[in-house]
PDB file of C-alpha atoms in Angstrom:
ATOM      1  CA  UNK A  23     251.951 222.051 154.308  1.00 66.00           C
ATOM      2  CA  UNK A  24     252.811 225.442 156.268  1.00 88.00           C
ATOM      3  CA  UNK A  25     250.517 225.801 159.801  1.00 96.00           C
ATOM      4  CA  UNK A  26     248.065 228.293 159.845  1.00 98.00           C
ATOM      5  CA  UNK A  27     247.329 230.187 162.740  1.00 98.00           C
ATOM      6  CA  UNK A  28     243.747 231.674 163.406  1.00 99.00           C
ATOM      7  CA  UNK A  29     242.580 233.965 166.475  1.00 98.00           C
ATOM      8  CA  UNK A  30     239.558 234.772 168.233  1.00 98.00           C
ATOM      9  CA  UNK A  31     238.827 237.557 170.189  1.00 98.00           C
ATOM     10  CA  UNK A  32     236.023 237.549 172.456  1.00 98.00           C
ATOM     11  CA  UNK A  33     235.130 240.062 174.470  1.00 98.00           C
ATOM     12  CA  UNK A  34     234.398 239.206 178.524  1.00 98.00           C
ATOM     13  CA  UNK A  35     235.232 240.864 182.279  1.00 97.00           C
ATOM     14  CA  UNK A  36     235.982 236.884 182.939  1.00 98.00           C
ATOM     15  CA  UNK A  37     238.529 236.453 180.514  1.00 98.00           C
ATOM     16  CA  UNK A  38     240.927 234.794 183.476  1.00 98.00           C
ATOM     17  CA  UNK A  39     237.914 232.434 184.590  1.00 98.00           C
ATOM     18  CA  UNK A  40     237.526 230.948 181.488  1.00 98.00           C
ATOM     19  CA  UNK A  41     240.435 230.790 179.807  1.00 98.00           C
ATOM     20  CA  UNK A  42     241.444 228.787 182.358  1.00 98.00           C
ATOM     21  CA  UNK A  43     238.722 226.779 182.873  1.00 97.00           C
ATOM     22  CA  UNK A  44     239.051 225.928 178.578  1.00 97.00           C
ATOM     23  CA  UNK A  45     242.677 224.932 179.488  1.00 98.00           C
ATOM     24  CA  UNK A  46     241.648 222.535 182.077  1.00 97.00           C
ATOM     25  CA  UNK A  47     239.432 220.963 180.101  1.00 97.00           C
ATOM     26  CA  UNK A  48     240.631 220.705 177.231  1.00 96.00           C
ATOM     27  CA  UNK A  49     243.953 219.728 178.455  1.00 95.00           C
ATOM     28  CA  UNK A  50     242.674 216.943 180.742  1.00 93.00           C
ATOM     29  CA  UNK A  51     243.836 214.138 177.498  1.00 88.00           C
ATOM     30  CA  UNK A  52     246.556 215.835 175.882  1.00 85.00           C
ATOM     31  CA  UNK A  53     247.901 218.727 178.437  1.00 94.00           C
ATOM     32  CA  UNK A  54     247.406 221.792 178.966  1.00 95.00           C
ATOM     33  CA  UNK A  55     248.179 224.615 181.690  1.00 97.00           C
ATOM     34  CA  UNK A  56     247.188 227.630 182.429  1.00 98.00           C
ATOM     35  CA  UNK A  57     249.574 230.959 184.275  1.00 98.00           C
ATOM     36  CA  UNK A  58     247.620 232.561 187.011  1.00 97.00           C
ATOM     37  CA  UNK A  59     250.346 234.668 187.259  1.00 98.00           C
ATOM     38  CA  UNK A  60     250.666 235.659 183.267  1.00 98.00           C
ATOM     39  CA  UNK A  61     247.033 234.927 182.471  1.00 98.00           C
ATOM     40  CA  UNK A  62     247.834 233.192 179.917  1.00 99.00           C
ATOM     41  CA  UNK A  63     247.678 229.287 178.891  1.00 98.00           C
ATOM     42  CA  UNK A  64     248.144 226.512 176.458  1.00 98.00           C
ATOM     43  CA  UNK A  65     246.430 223.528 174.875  1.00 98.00           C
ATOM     44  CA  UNK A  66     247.956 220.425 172.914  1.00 97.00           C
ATOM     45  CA  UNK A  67     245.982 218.494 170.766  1.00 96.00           C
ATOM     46  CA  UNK A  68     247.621 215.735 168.738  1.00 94.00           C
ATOM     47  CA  UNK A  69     247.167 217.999 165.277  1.00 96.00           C
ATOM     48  CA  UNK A  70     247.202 221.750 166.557  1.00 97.00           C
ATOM     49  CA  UNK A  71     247.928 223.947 169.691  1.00 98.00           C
ATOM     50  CA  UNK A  72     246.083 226.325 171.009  1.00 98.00           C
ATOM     51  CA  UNK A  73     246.790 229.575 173.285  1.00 99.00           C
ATOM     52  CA  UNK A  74     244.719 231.317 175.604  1.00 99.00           C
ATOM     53  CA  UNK A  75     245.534 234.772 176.671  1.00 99.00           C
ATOM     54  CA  UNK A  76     243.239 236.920 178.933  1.00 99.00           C
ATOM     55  CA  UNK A  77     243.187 240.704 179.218  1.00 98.00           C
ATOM     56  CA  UNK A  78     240.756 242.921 181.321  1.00 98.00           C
ATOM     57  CA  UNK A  79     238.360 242.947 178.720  1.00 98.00           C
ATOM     58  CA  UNK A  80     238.860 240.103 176.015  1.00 98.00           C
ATOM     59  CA  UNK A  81     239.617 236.343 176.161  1.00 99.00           C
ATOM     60  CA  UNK A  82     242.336 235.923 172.937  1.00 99.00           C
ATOM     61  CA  UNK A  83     242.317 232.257 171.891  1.00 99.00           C
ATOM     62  CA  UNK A  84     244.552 230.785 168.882  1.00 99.00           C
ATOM     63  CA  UNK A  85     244.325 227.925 167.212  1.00 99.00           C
ATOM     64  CA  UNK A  86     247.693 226.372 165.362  1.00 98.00           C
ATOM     65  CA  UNK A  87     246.742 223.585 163.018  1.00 98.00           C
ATOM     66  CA  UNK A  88     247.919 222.264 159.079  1.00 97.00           C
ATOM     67  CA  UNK A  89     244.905 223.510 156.837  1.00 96.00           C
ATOM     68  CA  UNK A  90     243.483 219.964 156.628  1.00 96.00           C
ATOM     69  CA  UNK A  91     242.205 219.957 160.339  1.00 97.00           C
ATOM     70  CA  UNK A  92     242.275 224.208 161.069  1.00 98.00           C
ATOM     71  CA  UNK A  93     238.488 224.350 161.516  1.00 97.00           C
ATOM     72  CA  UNK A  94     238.017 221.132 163.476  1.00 98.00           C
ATOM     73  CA  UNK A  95     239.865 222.764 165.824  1.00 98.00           C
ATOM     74  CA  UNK A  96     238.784 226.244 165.990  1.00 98.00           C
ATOM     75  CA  UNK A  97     235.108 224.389 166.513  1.00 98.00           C
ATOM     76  CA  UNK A  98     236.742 222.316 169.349  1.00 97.00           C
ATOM     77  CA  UNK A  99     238.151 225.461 171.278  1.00 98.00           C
ATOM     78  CA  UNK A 100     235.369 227.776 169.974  1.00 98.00           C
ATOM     79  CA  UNK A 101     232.274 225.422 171.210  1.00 97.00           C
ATOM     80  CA  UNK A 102     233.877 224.586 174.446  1.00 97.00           C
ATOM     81  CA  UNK A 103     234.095 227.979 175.219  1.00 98.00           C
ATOM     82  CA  UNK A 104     230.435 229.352 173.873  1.00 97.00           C
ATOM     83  CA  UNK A 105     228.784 226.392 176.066  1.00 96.00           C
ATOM     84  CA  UNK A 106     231.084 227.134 179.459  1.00 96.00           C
ATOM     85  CA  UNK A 107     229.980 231.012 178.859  1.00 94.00           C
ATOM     86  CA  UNK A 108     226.525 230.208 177.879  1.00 91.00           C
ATOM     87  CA  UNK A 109     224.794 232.948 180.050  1.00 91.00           C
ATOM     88  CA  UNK A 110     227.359 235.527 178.387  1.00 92.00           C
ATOM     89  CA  UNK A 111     225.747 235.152 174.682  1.00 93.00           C
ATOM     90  CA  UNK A 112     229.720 234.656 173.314  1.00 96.00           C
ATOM     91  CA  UNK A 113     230.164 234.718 169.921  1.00 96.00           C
ATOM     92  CA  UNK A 114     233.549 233.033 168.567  1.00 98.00           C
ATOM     93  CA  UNK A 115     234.605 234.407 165.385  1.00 98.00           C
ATOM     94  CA  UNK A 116     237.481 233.243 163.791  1.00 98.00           C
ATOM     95  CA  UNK A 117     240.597 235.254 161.684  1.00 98.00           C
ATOM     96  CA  UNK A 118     242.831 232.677 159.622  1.00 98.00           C
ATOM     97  CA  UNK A 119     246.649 233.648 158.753  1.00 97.00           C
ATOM     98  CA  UNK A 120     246.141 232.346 155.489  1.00 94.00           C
ATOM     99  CA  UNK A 121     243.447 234.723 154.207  1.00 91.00           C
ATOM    100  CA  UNK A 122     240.702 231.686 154.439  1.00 90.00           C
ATOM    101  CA  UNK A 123     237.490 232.321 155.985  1.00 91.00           C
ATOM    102  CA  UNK A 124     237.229 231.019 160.068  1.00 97.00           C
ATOM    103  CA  UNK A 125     234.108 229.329 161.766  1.00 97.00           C
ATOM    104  CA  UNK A 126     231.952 230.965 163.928  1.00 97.00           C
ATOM    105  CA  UNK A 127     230.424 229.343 166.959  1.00 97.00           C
ATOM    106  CA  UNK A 128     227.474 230.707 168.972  1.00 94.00           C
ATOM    107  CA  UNK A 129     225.416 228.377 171.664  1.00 86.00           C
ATOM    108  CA  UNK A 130     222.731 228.585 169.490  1.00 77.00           C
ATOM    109  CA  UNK A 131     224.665 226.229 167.097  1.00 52.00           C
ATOM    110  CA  UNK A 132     223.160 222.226 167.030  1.00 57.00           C
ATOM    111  CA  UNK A 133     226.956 220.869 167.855  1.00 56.00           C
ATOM    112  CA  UNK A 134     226.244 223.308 170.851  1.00 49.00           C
ATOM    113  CA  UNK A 135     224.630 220.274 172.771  1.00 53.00           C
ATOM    114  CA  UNK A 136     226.230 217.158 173.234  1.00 51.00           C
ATOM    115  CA  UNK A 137     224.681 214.796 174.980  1.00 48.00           C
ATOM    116  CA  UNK A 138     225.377 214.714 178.674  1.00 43.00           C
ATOM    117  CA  UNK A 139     228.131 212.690 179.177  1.00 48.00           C
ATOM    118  CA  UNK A 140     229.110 212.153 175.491  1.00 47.00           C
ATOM    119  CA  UNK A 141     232.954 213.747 174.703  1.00 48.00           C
ATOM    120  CA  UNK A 142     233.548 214.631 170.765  1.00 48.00           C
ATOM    121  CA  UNK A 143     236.202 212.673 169.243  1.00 46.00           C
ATOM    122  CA  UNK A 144     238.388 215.956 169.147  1.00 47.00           C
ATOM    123  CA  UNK A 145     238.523 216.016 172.534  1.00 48.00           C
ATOM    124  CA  UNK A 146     240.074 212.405 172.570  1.00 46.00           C
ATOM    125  CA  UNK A 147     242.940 213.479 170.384  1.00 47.00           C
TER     126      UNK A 147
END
């Protein structure tokens, strides 16, 4: 089956900051990098990629993933980045390609809180 693509913009002054604190993170099993320079960075996962890009006002992320696994992963990137920005209230709304509806994460979400020191098994892969 044909990838689909979904995006996220959320809006933040710290774009940069945590964009690429998401791809050091998240990259830390698979790889990932982030551009200082180009403010802009990458994610691999094992079953999607995901792109950061930061502008003065916005953090852009997108998810690339087959439609069996598309939401995993926009929780994976989405979560990550509502619990580093906690005090900023984000709110990670999802667009698919494909016309589907997205996920939404917000720290007031149950998966929100992992236990400390537990990873999820999508952050293995």
């Amino acid at each position: 089956m044909a990838q689909i693509t979904s995006t996220a913009v959320v809006p933040t002054d710290r774009a940069a900051r945590f964009g690429k604190q998401l791809a050091s993170h998240l990259g830390r099993r698979n790889g990932g990098e982030w551009l200082d320079d180009e403010q802009r960075g990458s994610v691999d996962f094992v079953e999607a990629t995901a792109a950061l890009a930061a502008s003065p006002d916005a953090l852009t992320l997108t998810v690339d993933a087959g439609p069996e696994v598309i939401e995993r992963f926009e929780q994976v990137v989405g979560r990550h980045l509502v619990r580093f920005g906690r005090d900023a209230g984000f709110v990670v709304t999802w667009t698919r390609s494909d016309g589907t509806p997205g996920s939404e994460q917000r720290f007031d979400d149950p998966d929100d809180r992992p236990e400390a020191g537990q990873t999820t098994k999508e952050e293995q892969r």
